[in-house]
Short mmCIF file of C-alpha atoms and ligand atoms in Angstrom, two decimals:
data_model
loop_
_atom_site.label_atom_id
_atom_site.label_comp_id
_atom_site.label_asym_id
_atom_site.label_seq_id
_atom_site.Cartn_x
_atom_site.Cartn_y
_atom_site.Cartn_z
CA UNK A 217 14.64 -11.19 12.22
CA UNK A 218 18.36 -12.51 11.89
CA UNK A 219 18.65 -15.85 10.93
CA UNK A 220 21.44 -17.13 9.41
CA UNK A 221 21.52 -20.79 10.36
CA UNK A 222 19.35 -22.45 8.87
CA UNK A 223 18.99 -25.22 11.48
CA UNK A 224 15.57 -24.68 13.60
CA UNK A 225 13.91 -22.67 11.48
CA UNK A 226 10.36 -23.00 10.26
CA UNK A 227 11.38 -22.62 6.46
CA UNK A 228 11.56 -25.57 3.92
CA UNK A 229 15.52 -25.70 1.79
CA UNK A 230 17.23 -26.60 -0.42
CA UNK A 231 14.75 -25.23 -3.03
CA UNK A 232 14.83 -22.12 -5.24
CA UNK A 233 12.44 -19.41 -4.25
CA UNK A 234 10.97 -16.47 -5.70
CA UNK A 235 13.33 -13.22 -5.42
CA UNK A 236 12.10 -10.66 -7.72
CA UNK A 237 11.01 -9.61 -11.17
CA UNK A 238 13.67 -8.94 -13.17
CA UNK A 239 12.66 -5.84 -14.35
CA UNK A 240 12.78 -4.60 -10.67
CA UNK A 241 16.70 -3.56 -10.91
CA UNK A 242 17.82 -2.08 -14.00
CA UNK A 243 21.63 -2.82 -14.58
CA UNK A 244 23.66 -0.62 -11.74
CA UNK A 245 20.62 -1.12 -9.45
CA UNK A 246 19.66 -2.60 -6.08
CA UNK A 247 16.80 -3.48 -4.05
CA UNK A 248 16.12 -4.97 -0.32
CA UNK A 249 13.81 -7.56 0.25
CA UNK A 250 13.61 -10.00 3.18
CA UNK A 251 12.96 -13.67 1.86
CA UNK A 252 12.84 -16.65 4.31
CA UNK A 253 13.72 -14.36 7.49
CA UNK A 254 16.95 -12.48 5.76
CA UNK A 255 17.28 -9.28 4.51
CA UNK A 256 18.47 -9.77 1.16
CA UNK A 257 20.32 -7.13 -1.35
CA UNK A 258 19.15 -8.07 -4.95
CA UNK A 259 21.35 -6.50 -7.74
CA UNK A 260 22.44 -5.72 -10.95
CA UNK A 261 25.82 -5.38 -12.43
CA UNK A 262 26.39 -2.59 -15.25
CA UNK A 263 27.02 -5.75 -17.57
CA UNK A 264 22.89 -7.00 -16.68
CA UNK A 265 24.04 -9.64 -14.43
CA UNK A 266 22.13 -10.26 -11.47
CA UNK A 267 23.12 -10.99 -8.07
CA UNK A 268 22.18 -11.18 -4.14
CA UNK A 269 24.06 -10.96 -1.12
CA UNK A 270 23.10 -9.64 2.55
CA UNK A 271 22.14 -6.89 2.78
CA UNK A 272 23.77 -5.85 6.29
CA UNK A 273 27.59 -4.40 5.94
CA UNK A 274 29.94 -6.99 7.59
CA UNK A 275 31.81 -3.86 8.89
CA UNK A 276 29.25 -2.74 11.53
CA UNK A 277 25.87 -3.74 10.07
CA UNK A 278 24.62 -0.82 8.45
CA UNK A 279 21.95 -1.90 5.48
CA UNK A 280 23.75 -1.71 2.22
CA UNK A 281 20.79 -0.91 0.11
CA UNK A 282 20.99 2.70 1.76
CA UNK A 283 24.46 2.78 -0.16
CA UNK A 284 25.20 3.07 -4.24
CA UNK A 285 26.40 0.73 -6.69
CA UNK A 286 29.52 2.21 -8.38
CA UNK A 287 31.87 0.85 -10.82
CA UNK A 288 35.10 0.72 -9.07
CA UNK A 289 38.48 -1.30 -9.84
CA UNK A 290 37.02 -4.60 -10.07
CA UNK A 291 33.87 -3.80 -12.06
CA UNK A 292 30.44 -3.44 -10.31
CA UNK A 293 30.73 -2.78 -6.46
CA UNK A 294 28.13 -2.05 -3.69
CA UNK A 295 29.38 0.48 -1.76
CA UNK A 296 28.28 0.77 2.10
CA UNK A 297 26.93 4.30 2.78
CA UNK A 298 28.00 3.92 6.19
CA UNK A 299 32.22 3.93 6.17
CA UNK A 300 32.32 3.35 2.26
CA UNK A 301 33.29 -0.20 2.02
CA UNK A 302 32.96 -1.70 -1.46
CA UNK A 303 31.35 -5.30 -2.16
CA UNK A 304 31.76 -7.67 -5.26
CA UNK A 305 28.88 -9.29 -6.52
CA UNK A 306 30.88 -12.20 -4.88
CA UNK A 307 30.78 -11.01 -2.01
CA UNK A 308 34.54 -10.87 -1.44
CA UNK A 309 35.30 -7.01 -0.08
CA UNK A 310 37.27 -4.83 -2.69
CA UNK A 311 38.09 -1.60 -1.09
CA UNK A 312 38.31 -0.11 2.50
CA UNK A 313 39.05 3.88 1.79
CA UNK A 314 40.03 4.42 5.17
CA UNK A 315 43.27 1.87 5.43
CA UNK A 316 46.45 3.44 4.09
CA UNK A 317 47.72 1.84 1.52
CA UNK A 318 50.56 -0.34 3.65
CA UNK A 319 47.43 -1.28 5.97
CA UNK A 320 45.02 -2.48 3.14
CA UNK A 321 48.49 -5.02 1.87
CA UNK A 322 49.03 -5.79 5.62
CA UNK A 323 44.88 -6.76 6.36
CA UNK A 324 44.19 -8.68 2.73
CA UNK A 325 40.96 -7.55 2.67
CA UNK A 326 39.82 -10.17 0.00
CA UNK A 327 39.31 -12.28 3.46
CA UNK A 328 36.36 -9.66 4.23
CA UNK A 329 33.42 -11.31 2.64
CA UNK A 330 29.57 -10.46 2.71
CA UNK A 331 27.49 -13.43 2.15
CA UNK A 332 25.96 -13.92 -1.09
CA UNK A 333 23.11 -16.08 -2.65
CA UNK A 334 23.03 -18.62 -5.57
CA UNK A 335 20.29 -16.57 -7.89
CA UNK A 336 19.17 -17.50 -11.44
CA UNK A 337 16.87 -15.16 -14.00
CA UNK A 338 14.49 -17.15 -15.89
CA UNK A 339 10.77 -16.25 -17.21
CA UNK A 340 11.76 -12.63 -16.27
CA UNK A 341 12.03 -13.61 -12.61
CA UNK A 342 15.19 -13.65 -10.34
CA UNK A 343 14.93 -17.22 -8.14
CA UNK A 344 17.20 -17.39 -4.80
CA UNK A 345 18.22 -20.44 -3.95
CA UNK A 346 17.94 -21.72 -0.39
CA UNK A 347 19.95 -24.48 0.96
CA UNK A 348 20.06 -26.59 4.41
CA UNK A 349 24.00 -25.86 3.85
CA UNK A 350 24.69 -22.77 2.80
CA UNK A 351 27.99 -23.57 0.89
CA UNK A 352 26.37 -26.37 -0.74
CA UNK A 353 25.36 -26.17 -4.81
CA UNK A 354 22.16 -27.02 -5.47
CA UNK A 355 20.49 -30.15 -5.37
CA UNK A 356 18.16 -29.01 -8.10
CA UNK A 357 17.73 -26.97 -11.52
CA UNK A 358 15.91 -23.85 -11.44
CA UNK A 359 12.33 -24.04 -11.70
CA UNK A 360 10.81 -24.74 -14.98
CA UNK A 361 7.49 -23.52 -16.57
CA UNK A 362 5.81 -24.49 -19.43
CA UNK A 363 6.35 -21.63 -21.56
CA UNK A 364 9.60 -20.01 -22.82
CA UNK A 365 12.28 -19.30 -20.69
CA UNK A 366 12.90 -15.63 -21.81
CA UNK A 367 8.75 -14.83 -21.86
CA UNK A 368 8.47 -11.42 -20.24
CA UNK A 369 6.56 -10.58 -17.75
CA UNK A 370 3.19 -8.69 -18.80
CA UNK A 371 2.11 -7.68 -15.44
CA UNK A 372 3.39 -8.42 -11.51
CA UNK A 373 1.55 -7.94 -8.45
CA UNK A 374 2.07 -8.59 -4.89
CA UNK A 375 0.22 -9.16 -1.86
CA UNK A 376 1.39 -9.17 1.58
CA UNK A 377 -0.11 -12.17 3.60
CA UNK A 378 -0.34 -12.03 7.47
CA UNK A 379 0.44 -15.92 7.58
CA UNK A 380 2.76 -18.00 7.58
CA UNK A 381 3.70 -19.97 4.09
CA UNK A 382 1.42 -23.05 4.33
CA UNK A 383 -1.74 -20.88 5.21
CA UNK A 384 -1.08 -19.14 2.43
CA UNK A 385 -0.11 -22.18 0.18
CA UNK A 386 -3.22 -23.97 1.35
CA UNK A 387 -5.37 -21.01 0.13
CA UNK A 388 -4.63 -21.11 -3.14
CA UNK A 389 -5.36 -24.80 -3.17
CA UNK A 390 -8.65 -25.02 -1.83
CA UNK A 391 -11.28 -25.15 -3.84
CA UNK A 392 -14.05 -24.66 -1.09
CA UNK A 393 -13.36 -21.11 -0.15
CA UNK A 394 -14.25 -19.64 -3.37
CA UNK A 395 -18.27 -19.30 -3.10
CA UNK A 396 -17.75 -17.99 0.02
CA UNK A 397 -14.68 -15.38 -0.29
CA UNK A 398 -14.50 -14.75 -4.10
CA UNK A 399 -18.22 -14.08 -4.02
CA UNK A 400 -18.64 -11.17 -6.41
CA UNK A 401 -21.54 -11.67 -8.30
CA UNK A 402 -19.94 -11.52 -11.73
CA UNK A 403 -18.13 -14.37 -10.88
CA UNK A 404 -19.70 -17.27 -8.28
CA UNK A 405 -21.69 -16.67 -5.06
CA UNK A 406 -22.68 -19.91 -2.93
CA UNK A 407 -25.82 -20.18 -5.60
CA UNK A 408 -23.72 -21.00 -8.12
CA UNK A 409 -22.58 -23.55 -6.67
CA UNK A 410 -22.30 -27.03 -8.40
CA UNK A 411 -20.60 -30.28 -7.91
CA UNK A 412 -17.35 -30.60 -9.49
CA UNK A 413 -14.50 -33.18 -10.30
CA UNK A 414 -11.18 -33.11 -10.85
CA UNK A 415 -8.84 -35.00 -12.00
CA UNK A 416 -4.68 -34.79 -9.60
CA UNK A 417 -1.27 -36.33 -11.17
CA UNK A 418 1.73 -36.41 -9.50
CA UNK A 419 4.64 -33.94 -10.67
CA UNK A 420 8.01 -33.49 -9.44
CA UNK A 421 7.74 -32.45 -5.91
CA UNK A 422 3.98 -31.36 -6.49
CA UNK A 423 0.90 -32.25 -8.38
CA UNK A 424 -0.97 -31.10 -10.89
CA UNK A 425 -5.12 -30.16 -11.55
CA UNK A 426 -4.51 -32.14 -14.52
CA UNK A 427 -5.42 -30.26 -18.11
CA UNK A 428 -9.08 -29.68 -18.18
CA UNK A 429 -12.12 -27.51 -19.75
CA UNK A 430 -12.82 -24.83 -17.17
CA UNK A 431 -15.76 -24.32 -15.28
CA UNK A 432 -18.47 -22.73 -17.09
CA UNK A 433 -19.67 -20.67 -14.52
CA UNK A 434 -16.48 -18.93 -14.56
CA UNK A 435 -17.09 -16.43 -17.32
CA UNK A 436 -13.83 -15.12 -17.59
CA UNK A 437 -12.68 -18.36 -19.38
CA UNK A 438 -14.78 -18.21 -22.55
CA UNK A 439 -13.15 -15.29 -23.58
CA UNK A 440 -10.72 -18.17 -24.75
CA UNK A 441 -13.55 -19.89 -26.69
CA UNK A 442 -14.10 -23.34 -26.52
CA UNK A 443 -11.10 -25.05 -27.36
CA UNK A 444 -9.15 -23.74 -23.89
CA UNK A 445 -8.07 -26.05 -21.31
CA UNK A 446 -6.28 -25.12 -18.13
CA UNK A 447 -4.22 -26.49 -15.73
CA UNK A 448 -2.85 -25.89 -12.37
CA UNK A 449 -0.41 -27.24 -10.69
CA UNK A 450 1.51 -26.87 -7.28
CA UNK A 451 5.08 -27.41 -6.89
CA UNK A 452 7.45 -27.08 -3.56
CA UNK A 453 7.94 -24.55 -2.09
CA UNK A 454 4.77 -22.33 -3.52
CA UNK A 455 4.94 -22.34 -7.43
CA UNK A 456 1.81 -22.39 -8.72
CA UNK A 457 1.40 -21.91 -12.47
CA UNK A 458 -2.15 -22.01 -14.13
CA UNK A 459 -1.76 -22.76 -17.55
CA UNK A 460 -4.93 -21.39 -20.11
CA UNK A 461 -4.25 -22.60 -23.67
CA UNK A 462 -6.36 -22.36 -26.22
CA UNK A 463 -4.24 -23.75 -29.51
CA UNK A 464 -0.77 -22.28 -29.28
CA UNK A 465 -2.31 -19.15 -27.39
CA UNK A 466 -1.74 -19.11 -24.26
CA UNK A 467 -2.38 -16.82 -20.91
CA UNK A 468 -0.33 -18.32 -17.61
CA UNK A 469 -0.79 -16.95 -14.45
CA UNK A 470 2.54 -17.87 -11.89
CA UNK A 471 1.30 -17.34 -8.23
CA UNK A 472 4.61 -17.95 -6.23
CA UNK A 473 4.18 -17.81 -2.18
CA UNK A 474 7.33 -17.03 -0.88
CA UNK A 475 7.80 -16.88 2.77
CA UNK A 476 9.11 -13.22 4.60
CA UNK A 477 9.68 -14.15 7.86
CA UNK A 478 7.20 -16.84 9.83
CA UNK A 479 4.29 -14.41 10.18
CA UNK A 480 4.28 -13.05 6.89
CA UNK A 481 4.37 -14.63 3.46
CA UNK A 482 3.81 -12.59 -0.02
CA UNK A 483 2.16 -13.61 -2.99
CA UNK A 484 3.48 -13.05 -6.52
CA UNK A 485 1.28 -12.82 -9.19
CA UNK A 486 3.44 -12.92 -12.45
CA UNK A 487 1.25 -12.92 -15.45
CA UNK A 488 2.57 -13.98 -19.28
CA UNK A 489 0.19 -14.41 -22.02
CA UNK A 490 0.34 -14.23 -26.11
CA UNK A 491 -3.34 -14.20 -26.68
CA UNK A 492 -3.87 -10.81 -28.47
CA UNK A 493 -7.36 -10.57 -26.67
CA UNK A 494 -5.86 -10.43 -23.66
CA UNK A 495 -3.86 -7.39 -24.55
CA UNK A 496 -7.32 -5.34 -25.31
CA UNK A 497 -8.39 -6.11 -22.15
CA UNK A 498 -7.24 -2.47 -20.28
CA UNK A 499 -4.51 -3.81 -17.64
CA UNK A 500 -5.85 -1.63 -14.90
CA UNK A 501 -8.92 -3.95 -15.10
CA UNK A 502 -6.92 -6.79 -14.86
CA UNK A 503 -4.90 -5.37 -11.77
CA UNK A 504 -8.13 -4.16 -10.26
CA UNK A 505 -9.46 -7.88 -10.55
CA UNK A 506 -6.60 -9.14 -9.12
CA UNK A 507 -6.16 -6.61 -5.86
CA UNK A 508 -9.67 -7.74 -5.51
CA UNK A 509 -8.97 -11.27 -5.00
CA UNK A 510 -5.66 -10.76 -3.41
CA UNK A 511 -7.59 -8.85 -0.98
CA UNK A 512 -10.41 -11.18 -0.45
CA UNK A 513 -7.50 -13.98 0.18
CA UNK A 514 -5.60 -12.13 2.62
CA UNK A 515 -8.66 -11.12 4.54
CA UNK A 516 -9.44 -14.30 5.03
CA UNK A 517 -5.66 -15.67 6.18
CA UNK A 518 -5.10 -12.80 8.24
CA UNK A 519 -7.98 -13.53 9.99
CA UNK A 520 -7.42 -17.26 10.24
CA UNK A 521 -3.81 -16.51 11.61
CA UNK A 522 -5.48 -14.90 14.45
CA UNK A 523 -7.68 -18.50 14.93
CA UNK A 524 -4.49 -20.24 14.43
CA UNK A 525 -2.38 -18.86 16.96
CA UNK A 526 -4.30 -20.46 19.69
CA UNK A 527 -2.98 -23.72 18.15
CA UNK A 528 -6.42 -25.36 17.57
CA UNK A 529 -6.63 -28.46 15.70
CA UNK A 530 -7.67 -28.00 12.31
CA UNK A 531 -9.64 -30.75 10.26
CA UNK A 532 -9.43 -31.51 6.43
CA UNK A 533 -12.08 -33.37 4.78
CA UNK A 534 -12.44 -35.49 1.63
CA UNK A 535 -11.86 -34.29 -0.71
CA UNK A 536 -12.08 -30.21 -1.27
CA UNK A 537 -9.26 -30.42 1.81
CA UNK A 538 -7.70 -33.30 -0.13
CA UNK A 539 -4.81 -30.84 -2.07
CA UNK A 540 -3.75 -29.29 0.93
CA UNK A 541 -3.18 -32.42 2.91
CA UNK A 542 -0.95 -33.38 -0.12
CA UNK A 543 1.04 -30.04 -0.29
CA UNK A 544 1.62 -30.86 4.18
CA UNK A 545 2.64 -34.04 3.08
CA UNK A 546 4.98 -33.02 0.06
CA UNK A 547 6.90 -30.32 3.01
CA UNK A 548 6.70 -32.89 5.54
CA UNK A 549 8.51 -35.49 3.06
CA UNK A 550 10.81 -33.25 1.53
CA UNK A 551 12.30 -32.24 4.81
CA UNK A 552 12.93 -35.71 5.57
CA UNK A 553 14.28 -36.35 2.02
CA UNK A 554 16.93 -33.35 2.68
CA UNK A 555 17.36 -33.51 6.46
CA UNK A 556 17.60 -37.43 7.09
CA UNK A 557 18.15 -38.33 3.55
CA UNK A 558 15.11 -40.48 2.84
CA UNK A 559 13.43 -41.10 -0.10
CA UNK A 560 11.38 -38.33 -1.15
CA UNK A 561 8.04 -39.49 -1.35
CA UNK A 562 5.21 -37.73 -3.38
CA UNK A 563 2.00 -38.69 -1.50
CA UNK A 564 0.18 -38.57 -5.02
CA UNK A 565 1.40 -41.94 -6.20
CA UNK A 566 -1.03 -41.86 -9.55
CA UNK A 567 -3.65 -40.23 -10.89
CA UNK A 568 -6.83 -39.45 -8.43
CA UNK A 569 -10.36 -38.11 -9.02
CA UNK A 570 -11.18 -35.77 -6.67
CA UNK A 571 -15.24 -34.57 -6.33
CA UNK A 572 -16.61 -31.62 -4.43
CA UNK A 573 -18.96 -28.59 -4.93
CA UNK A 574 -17.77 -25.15 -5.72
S1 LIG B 338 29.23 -0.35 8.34
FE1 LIG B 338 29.59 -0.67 6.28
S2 LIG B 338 31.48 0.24 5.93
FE2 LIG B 338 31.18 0.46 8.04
FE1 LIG B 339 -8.82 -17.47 -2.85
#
């Protein structure tokens, strides 16, 4: 699905997204992905420097990822496999083998550029940035989380999602779902349901389940013993980092939602932790846990993408709904921020108390 102007689309900018996990291209690598509707070539020089540019050839649209990256005159270059056209990590073109060598002086083919992408590695991730204004810098740093910037990643999973980003966003937010679709009897079914509370603060573009002791009829938690709080918050576009810290040990789970195209939407599941009893644990149990849920999750949007597409009205009610009618408004009001230029509003003025059973 082409879409290079960023005008009418259904996509929120001028905010960094998930691109990939580092460790996904090794230096003199590359890898396609499609992010926000455009199919994206993610790189890596020989030198370890990451990059991303389109990944259809200017010349006659061929997909660059079916190429190689060689080192030619100018360092690392992505070569088209289709009439061997070499790309910068800048884009600009370096080498067209079929001009003479009068020709290539007479055409300057510096002029030939491929588009590229502002990217940033941090956390072991590679973030994309998207703008309203393609040329533009950014109007923001790269996202931040609250644990060191070169943590590596201990385990990544993805799930595909059948929805479009604020289904998926509003899954992971909603606390009511879980008896019903999480209902594995090793961790809650509708009879363990209790009444809960919950205490919101606002964060930059987002809010946060402020720091609290987890439920104790989630028995994965007291593995941490009793001194572990956690924390989740929810950040534009679709970061959501769950903090567990228990003393200076800590196990952080970054969900990111990142949009594919309008239909589908992908869920990262980036785990970091330097609890040493989370390293007994055998990480094909941990993976197995999480396909589970991913599973249950998408299920459930995929199927509510079918309801949706009708274009019924849907209702949110106090206050289990509550979070999701905050991350609408947080989109809504950062659109108008970037688009119209007003001031960006977060609809969680102060901290709020929010009560429901789960
Ligand atoms: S299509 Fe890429 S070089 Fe011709
Ligand atoms: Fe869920």
């Amino acid at each position: 699905m082409a879409n290079d102007t960023a005008q009418n689309d259904v996509f929120l900018r001028d905010l960094w997204y998930f691109g990939i996990v580092g460790d996904e291209v090794k230096p003199g690598q590359m890898v396609q992905k499609e992010r926000l509707g455009e199919l994206i070539l993610f790189g890596r020089t020989h030198e370890g420097e990451a990059f991303a540019m389109t990944d259809i050839c200017p010349h006659r649209a061929i997909l660059l990822s079916g190429g190689e990256m060689v080192k030619g005159e100018t360092g690392t270059e992505v070569q088209c496999p289709y009439h061997g056209w070499r790309f910068r990590p800048d884009g600009q073109c370096a080498f067209i083998p079929s001009l003479t060598a009068d020709q290539t002086e007479a055409m300057d083919i510096s002029k030939i550029k491929a588009k590229t992408y502002r990217v940033h590695e941090s956390y072991g991730i590679v973030w994309i940035w998207f703008g309203y204004d393609h040329d533009a810098e950014p109007c923001l740093p790269p996202p931040t989380l609250d644990i060191p910037r070169d943590s590596k990643v201990r385990m990544y999973e993805e799930c595909d999602f059948h929805c479009d980003m604020d289904a998926a966003v509003i899954s992971l937010m909603d606390p009511a779902h879980i008896p019903y679709i999480h209902n594995q009897s090793w961790w809650r079914t509708p009879k363990t349901m209790h009444e809960k509370q919950k205490t919101f603060g606002p964060i930059d573009r987002g809010f946060s389940m402020l720091p609290h002791k987890p439920s104790s009829n989630s028995f994965i938690y007291k593995l941490f013993g009793k001194d572990i709080t956690t924390e989740i918050q929810l950040e534009l576009p679709g970061l959501r980092p769950e903090y567990m810290k228990a003393g200076d040990k800590h196990v952080t789970t970054v969900t990111i939602v990142t949009p594919v195209s309008a239909n589908k939407t992908i869920i990262s599941i980036i785990l970091y932790w330097n609890h040493a009893a989370v390293s007994l644990v055998p990480k094909w149990l941990i993976r197995r846990a999480i396909h589970v849920f991913m599973k249950q999750d998408s299920t459930a949007v995929d199927s509510q993408a079918i309801g949706l597409s009708y274009d019924p009205p849907q209702m949110f009610i106090h206050d289990s709904d509550i979070p999701a009618k905050w991350y609408l408004a947080l989109r809504r009001n950062w659109e108008k921020h970037r688009k119209e230029g007003a001031d960006f509003v977060n609809p969680l003025k102060e901290n709020k108390t929010l009560r429901w059973r789960s």
